[in-house]
PDB file of C-alpha atoms and ligand atoms in Angstrom:
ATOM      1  CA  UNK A 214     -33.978  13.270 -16.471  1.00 80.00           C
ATOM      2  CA  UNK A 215     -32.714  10.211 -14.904  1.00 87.00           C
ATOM      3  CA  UNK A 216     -29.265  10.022 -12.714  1.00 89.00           C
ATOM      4  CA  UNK A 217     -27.613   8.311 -15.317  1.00 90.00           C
ATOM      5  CA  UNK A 218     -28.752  11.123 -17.694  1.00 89.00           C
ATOM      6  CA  UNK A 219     -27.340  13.457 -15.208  1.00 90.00           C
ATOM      7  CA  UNK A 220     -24.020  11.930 -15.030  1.00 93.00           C
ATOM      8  CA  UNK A 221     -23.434  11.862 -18.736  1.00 92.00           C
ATOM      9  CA  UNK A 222     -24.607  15.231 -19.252  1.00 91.00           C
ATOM     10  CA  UNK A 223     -21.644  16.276 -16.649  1.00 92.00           C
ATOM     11  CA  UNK A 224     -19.673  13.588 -17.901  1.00 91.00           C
ATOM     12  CA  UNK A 225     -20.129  15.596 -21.417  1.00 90.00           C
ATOM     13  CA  UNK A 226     -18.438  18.942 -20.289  1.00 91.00           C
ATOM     14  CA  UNK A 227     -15.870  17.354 -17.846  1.00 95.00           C
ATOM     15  CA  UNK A 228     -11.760  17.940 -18.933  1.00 95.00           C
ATOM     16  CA  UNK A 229     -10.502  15.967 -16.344  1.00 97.00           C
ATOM     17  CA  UNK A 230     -11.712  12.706 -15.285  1.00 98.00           C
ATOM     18  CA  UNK A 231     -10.311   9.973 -13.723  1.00 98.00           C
ATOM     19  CA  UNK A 232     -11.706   6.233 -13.123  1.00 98.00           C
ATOM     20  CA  UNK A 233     -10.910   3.646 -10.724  1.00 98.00           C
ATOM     21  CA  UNK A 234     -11.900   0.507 -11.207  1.00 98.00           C
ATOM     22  CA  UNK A 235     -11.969  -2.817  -9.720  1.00 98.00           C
ATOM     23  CA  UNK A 236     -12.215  -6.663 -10.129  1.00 97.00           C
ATOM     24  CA  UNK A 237     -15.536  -6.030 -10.976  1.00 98.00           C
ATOM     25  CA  UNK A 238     -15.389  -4.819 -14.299  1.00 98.00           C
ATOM     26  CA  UNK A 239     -13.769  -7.590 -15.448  1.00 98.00           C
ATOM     27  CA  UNK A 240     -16.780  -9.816 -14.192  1.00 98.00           C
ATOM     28  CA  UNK A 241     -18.675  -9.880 -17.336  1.00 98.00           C
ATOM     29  CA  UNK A 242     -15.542 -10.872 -19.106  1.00 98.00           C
ATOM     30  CA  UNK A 243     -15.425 -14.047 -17.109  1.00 96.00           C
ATOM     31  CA  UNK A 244     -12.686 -13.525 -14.447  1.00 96.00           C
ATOM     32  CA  UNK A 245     -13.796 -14.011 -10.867  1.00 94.00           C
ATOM     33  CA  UNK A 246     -13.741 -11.062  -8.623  1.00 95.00           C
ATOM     34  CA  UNK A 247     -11.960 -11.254  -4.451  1.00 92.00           C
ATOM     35  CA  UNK A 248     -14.558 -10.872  -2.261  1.00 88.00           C
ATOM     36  CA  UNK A 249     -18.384 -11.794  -3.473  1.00 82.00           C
ATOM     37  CA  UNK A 250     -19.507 -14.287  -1.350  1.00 70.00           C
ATOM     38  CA  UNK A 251     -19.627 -17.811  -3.173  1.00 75.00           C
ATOM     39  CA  UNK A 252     -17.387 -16.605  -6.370  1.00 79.00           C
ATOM     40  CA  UNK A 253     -14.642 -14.244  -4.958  1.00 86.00           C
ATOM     41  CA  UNK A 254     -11.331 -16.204  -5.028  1.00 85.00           C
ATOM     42  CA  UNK A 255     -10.955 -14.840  -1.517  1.00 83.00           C
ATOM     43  CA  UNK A 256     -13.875 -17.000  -0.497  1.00 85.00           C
ATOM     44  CA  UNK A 257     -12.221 -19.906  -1.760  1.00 82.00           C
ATOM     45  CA  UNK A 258      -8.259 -19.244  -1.239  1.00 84.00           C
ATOM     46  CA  UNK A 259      -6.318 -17.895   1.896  1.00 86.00           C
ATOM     47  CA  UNK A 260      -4.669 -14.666   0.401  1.00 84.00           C
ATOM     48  CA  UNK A 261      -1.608 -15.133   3.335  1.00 83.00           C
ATOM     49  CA  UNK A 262      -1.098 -18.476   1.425  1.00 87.00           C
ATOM     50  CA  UNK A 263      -1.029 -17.553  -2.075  1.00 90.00           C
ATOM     51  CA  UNK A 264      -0.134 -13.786  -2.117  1.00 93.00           C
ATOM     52  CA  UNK A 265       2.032 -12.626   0.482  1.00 94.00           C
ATOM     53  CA  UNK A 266       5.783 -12.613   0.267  1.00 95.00           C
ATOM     54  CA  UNK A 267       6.105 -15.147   3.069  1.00 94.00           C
ATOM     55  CA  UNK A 268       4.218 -17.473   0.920  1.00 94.00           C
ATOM     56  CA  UNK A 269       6.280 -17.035  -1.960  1.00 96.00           C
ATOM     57  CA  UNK A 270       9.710 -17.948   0.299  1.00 95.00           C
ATOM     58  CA  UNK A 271       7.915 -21.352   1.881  1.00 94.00           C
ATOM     59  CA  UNK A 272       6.042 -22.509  -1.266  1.00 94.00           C
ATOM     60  CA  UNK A 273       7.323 -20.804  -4.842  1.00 95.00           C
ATOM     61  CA  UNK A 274       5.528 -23.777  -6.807  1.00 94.00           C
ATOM     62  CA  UNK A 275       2.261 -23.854  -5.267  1.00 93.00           C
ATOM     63  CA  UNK A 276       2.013 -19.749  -5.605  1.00 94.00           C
ATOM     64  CA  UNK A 277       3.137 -20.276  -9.218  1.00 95.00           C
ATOM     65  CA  UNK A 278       0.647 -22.480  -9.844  1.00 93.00           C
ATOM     66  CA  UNK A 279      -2.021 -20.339  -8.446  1.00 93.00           C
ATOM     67  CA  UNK A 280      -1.412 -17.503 -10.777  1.00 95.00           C
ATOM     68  CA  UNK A 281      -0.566 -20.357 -13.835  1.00 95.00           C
ATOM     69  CA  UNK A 282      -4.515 -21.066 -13.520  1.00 94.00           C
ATOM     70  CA  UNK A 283      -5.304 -17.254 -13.048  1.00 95.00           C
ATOM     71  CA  UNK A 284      -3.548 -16.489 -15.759  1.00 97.00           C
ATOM     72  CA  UNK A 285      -5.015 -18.887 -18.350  1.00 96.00           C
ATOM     73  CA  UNK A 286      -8.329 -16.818 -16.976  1.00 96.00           C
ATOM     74  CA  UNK A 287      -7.014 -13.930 -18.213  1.00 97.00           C
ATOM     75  CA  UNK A 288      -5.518 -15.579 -21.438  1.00 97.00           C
ATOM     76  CA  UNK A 289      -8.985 -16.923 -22.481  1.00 97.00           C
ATOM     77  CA  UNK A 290     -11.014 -13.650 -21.584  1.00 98.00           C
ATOM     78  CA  UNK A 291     -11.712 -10.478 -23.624  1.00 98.00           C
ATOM     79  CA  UNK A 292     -12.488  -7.310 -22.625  1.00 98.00           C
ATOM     80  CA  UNK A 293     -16.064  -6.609 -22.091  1.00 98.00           C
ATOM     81  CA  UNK A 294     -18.459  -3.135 -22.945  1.00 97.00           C
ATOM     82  CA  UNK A 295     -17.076  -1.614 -19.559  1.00 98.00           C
ATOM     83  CA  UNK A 296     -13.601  -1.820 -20.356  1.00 98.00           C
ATOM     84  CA  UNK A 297     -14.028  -0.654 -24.210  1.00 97.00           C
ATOM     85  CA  UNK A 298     -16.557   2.045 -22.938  1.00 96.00           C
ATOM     86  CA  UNK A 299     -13.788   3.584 -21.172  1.00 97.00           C
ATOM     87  CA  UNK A 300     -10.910   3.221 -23.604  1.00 96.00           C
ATOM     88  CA  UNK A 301     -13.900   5.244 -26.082  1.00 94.00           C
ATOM     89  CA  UNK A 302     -13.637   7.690 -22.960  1.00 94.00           C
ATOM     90  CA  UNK A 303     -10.011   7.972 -22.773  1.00 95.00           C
ATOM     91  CA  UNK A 304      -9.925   8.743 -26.886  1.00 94.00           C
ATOM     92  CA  UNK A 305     -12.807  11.912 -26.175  1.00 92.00           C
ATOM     93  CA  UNK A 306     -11.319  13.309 -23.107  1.00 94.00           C
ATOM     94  CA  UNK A 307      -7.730  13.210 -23.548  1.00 94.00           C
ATOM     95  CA  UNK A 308      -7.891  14.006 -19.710  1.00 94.00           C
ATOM     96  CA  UNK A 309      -8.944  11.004 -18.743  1.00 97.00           C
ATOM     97  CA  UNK A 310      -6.570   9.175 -15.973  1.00 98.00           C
ATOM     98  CA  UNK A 311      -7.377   5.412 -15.832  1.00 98.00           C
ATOM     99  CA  UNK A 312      -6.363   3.802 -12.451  1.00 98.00           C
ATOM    100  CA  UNK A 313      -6.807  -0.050 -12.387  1.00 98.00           C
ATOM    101  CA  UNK A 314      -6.529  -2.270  -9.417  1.00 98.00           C
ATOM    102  CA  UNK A 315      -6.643  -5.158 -11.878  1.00 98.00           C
ATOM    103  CA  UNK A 316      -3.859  -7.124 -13.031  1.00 98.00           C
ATOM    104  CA  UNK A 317      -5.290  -9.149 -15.505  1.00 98.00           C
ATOM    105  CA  UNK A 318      -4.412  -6.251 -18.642  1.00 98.00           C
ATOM    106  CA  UNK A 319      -7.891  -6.167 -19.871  1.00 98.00           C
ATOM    107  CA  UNK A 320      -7.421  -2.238 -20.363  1.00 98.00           C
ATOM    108  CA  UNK A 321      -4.928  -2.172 -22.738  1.00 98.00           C
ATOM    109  CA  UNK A 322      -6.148  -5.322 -24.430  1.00 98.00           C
ATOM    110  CA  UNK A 323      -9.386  -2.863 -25.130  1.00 98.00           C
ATOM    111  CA  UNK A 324      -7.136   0.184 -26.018  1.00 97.00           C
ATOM    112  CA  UNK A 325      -7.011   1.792 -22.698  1.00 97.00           C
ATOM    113  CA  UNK A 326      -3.659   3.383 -20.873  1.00 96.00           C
ATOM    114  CA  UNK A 327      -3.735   2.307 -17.287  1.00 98.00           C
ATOM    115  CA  UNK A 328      -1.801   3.050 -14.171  1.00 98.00           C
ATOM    116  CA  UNK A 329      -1.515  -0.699 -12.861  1.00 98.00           C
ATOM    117  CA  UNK A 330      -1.514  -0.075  -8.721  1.00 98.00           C
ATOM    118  CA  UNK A 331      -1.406  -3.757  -8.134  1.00 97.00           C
ATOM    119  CA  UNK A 332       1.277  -4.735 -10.956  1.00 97.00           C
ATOM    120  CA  UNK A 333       0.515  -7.229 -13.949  1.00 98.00           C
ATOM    121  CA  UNK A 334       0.019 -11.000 -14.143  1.00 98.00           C
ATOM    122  CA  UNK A 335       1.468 -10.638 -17.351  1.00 97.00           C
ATOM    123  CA  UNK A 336       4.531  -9.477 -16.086  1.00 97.00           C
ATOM    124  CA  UNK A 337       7.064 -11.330 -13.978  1.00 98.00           C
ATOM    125  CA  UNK A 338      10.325 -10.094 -12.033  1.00 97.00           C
ATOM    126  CA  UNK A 339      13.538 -11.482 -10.686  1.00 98.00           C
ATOM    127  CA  UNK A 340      13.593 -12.102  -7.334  1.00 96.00           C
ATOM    128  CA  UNK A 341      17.581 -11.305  -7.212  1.00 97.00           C
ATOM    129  CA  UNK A 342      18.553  -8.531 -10.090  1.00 98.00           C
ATOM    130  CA  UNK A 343      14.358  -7.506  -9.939  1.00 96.00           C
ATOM    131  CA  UNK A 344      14.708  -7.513 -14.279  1.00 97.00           C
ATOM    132  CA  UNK A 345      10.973  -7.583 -15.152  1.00 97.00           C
ATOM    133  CA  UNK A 346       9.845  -9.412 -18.455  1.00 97.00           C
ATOM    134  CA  UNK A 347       6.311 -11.010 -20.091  1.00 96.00           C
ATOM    135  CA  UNK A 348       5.982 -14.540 -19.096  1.00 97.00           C
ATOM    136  CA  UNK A 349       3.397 -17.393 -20.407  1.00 95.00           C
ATOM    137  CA  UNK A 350       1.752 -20.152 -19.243  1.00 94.00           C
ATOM    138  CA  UNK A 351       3.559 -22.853 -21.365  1.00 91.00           C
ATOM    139  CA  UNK A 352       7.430 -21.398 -20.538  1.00 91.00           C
ATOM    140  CA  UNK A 353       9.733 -24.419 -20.350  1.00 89.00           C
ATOM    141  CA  UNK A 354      10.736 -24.094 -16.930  1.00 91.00           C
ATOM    142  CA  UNK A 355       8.338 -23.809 -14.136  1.00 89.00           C
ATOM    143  CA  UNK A 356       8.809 -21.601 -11.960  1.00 92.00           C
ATOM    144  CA  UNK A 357       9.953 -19.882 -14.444  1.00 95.00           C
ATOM    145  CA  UNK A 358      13.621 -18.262 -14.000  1.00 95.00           C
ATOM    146  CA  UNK A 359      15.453 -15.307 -15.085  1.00 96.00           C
ATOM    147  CA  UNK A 360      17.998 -14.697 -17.773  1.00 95.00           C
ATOM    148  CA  UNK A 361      20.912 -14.458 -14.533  1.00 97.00           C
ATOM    149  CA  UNK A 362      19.400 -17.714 -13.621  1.00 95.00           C
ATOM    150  CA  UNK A 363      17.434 -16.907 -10.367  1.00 96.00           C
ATOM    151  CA  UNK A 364      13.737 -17.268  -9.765  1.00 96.00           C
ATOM    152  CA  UNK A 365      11.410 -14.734 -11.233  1.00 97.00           C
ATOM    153  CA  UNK A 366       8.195 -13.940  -9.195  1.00 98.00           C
ATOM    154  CA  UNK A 367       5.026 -12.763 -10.274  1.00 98.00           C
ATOM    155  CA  UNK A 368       5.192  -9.047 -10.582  1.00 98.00           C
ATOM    156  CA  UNK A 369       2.208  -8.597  -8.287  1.00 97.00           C
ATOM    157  CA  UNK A 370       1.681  -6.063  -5.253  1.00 97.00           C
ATOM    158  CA  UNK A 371       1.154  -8.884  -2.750  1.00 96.00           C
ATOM    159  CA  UNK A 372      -0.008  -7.932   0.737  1.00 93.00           C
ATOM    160  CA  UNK A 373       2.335  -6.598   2.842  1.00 92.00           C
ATOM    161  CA  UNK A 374       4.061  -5.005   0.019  1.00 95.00           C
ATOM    162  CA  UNK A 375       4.871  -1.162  -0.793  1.00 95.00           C
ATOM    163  CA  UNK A 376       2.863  -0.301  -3.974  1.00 96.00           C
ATOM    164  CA  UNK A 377       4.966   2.185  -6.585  1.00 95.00           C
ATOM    165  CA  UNK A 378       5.173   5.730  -5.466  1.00 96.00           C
ATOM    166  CA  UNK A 379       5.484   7.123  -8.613  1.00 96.00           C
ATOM    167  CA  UNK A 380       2.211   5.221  -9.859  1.00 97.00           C
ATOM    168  CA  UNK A 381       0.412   6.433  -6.297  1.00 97.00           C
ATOM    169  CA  UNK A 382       1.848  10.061  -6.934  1.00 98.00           C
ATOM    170  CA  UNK A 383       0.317   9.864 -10.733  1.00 98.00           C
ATOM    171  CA  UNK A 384      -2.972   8.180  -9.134  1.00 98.00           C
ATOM    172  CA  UNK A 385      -3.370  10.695  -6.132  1.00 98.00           C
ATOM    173  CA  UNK A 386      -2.580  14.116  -8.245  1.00 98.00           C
ATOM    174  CA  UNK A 387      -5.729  12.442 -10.996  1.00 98.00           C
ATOM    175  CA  UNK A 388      -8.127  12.247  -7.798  1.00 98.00           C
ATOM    176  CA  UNK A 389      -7.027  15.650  -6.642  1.00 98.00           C
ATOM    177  CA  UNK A 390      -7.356  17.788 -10.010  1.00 98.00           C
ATOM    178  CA  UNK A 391     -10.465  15.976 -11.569  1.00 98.00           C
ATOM    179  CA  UNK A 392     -13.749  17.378 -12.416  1.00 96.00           C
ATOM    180  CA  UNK A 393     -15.747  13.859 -12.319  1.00 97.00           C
ATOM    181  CA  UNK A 394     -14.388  10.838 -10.593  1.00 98.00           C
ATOM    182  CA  UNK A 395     -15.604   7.250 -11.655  1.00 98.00           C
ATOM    183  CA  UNK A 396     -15.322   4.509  -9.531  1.00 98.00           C
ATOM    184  CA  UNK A 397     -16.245   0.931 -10.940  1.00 98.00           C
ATOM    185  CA  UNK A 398     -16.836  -2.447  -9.635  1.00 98.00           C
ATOM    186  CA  UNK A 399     -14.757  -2.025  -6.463  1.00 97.00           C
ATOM    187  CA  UNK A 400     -15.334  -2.930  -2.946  1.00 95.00           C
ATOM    188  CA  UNK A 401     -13.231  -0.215  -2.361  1.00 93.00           C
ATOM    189  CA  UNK A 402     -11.769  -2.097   0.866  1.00 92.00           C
ATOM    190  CA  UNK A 403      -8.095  -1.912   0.212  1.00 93.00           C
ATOM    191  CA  UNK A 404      -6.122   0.687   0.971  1.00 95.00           C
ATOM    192  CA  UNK A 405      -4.487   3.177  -0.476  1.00 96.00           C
ATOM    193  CA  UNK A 406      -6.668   2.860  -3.363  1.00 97.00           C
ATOM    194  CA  UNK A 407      -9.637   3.446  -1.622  1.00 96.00           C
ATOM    195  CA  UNK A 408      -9.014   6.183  -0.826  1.00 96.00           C
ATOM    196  CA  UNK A 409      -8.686   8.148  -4.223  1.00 97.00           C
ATOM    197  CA  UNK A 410     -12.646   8.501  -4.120  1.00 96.00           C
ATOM    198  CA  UNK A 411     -12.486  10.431  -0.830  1.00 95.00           C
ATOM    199  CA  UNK A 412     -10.075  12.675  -1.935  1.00 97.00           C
ATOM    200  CA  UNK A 413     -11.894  13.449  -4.826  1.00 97.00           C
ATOM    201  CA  UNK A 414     -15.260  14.251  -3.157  1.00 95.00           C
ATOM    202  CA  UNK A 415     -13.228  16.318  -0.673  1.00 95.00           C
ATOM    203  CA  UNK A 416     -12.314  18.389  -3.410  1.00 95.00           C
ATOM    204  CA  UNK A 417     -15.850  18.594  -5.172  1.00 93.00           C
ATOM    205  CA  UNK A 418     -15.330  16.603  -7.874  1.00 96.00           C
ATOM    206  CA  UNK A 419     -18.659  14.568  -8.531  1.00 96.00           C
ATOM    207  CA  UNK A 420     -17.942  11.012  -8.144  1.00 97.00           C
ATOM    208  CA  UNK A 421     -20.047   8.301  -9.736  1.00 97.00           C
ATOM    209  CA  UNK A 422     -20.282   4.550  -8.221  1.00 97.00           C
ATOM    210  CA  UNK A 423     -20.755   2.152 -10.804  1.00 97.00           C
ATOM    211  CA  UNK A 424     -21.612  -1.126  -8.823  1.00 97.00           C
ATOM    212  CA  UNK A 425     -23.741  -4.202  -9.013  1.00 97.00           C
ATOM    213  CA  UNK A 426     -23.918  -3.540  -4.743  1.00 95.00           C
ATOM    214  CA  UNK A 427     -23.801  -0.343  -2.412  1.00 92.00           C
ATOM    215  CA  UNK A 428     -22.869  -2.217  -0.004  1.00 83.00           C
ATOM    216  CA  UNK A 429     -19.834  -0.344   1.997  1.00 80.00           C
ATOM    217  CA  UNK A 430     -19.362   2.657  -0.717  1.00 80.00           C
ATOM    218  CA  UNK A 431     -18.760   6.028  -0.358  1.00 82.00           C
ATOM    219  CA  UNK A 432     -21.920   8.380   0.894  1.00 83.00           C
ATOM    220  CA  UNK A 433     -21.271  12.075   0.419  1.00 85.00           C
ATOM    221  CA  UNK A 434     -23.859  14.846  -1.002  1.00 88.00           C
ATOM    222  CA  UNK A 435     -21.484  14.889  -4.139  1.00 92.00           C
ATOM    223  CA  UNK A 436     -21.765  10.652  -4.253  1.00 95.00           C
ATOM    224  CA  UNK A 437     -23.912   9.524  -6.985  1.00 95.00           C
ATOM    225  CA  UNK A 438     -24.403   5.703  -6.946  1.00 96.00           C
ATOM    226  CA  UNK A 439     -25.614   4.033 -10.215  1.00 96.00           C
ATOM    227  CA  UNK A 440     -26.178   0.431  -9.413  1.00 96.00           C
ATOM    228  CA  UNK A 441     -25.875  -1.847 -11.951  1.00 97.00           C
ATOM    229  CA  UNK A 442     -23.267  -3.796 -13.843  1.00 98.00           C
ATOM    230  CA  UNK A 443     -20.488  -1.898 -15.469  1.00 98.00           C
ATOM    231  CA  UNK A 444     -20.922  -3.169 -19.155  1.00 98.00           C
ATOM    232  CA  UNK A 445     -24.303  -2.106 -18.898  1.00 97.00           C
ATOM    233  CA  UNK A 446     -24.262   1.111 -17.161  1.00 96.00           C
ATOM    234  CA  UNK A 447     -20.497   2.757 -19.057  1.00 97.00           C
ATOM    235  CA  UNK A 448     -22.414   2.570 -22.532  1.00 95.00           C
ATOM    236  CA  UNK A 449     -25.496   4.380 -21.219  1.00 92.00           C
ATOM    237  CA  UNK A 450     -22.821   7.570 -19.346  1.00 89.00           C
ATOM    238  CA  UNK A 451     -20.997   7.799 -23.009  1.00 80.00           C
ATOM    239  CA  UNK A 452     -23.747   8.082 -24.716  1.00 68.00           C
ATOM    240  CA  UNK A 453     -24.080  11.884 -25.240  1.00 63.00           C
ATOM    241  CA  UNK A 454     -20.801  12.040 -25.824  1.00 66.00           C
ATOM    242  CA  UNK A 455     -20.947  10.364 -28.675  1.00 61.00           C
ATOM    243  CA  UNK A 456     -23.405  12.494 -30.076  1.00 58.00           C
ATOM    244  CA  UNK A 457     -21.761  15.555 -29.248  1.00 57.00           C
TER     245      UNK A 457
HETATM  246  P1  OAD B 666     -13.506  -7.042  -4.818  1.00 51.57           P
HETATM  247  O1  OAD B 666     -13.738  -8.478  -5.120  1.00 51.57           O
HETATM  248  O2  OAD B 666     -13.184  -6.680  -3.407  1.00 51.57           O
HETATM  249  O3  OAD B 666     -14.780  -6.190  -5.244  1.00 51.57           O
HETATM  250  C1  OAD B 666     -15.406  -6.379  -6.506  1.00 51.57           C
HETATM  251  C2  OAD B 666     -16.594  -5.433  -6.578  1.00 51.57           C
HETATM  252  O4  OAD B 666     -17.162  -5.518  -7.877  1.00 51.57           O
HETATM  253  C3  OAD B 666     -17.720  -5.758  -5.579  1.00 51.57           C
HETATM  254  O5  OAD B 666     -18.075  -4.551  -4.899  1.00 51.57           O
HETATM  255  C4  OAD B 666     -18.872  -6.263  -6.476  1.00 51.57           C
HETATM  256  O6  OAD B 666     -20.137  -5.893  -5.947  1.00 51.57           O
HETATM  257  C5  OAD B 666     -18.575  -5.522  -7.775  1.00 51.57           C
HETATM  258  N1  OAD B 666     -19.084  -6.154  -9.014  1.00 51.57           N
HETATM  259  C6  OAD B 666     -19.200  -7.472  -9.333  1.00 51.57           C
HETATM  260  N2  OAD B 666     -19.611  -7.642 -10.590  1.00 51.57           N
HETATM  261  C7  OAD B 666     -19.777  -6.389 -11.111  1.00 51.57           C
HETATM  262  C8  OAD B 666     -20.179  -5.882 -12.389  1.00 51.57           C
HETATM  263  N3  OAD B 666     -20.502  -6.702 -13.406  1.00 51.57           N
HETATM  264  N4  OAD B 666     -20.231  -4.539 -12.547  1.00 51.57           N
HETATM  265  C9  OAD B 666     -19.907  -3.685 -11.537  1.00 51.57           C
HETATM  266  N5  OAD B 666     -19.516  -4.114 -10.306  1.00 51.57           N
HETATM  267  C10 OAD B 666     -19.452  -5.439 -10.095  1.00 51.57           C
HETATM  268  O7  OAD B 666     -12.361  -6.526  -5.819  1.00 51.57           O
HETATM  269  P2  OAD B 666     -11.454  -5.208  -5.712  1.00 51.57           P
HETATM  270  O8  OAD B 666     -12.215  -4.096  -5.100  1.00 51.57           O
HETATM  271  O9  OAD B 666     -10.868  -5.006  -7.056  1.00 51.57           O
HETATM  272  O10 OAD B 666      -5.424  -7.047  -4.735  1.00 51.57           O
HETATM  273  O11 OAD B 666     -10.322  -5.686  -4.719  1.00 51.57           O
HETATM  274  C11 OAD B 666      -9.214  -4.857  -4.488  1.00 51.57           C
HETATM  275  C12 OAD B 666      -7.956  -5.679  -4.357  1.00 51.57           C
HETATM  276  O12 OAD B 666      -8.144  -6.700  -3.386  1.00 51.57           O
HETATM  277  C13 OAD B 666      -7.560  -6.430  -5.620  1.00 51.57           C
HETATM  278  O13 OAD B 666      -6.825  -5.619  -6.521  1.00 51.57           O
HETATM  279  C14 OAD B 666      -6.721  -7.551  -5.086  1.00 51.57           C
HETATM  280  C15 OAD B 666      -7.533  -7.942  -3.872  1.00 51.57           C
HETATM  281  O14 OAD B 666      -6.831  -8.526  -2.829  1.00 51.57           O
HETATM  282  C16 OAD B 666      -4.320  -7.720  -5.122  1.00 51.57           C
HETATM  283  O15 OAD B 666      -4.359  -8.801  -5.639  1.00 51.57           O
HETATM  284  C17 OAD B 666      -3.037  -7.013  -4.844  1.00 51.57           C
END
């Protein structure tokens, strides 16, 4: 039996399972990840100059513009087998939390439900009465402004920034309670998210690294690391439960 074997034979009996991923699942689709080495946009862009509130206040246009070009990334990509591998996961195990640093919406594009830490680039919100709507790359006015007439801003976690406690609540109680605990294409760097896979371990739960690099993750006796890249490796863990 090989580990992957393993994992989806516990994978088959698990009732609670919850999956964190990263930018790295949305790799195959085309959108770049943060921090690989020649393609992470954090090897090209300062984040203090593009996503940090302070940013925002001196430059509004050049930050727009920076998720403008993200976002027609996102508007040209479709989800890949990782992403629709784990909406099939979410429709068999009803108690399946999905946690998703990603902002780019790929989830629910694939039929997933998704607790969004880091917010949506989808999404934007008013910088004065914080009203949230959808927002597109061709609106009229850029930046684009809110119905009371004041800028909106992306509605991004940026650094320095609180994420929602009622999301973290929902994503820490998922890591607590779970029987197996997936964590895909993450670097697993930022906080508080990286810590869900701790807590998990610390309460037994077997939890599976899906990863194209160990570099940096988790190593516990209840870590399993399957290295490879997510729309390869999600198929292969579902398969038995598609026979079953
Ligand atoms: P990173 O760029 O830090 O990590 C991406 C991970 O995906 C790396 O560990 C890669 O080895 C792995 N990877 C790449 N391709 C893969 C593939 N096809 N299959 C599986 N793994 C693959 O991205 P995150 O961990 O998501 O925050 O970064 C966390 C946060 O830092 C982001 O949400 C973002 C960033 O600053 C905000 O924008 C608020």
């Amino acid at each position: 039996m090989t580990e992957i074997d393993r994992v989806a034979e516990r994978l088959r009996t698990a009732t609670r399972i919850a999956v964190l991923t990263g930018a790295g699942i949305s790799a195959e689709s085309g959108i770049p990840t943060f921090r690989e080495a020649q393609t992470g946009l954090w090897s090209r862009f300062r984040p203090e100059d593009l996503a940090s509130p302070d940013a925002f206040a001196r430059d509004p246009t050049t930050v727009w513009d920076w998720y403008r070009w993200r976002r027609e990334l996102v508007d040209r990509a479709a989800p890949n087998e990782g992403h629709t591998a784990i909406a099939e996961l979410q429709r068999r195990v009803p108690g399946t939390v999905l946690i998703t640093q990603n902002v780019d919406g790929l989830h629910q594009s694939a039929g997933s439900e998704a607790i969004e830490l880091h917010g949506s680039i989808r999404r934007a919100r008013c910088t004065a009465c914080h009203a949230k709507r959808e927002w597109s790359v061709d609106e009229s006015e850029f930046p684009p402004r809110c119905n009371c007439g004041s800028m909106l801003r992306p509605d991004i976690v940026w650094f320095g920034e609180q994420l929602s406690e009622a999301q973290l609540a929902r994503a820490f109680a998922a890591a607590e309670s779970c029987n197996v605990f997936l964590s895909i294409g993450t670097s697993n760097l930022v906080q508080p998210a990286a810590s869900l896979p701790w807590i998990a371990a610390d309460r037994h739960a077997l939890v599976v690294v899906v990863n194209t690099v160990m570099d940096g993750q988790h190593h516990a006796p209840n870590v399993v690391h399957l290295t490879g890249k997510a729309g390869q490796v999600l198929p292969r863990l579902l398969t038995p439960l598609a026979s079953s």
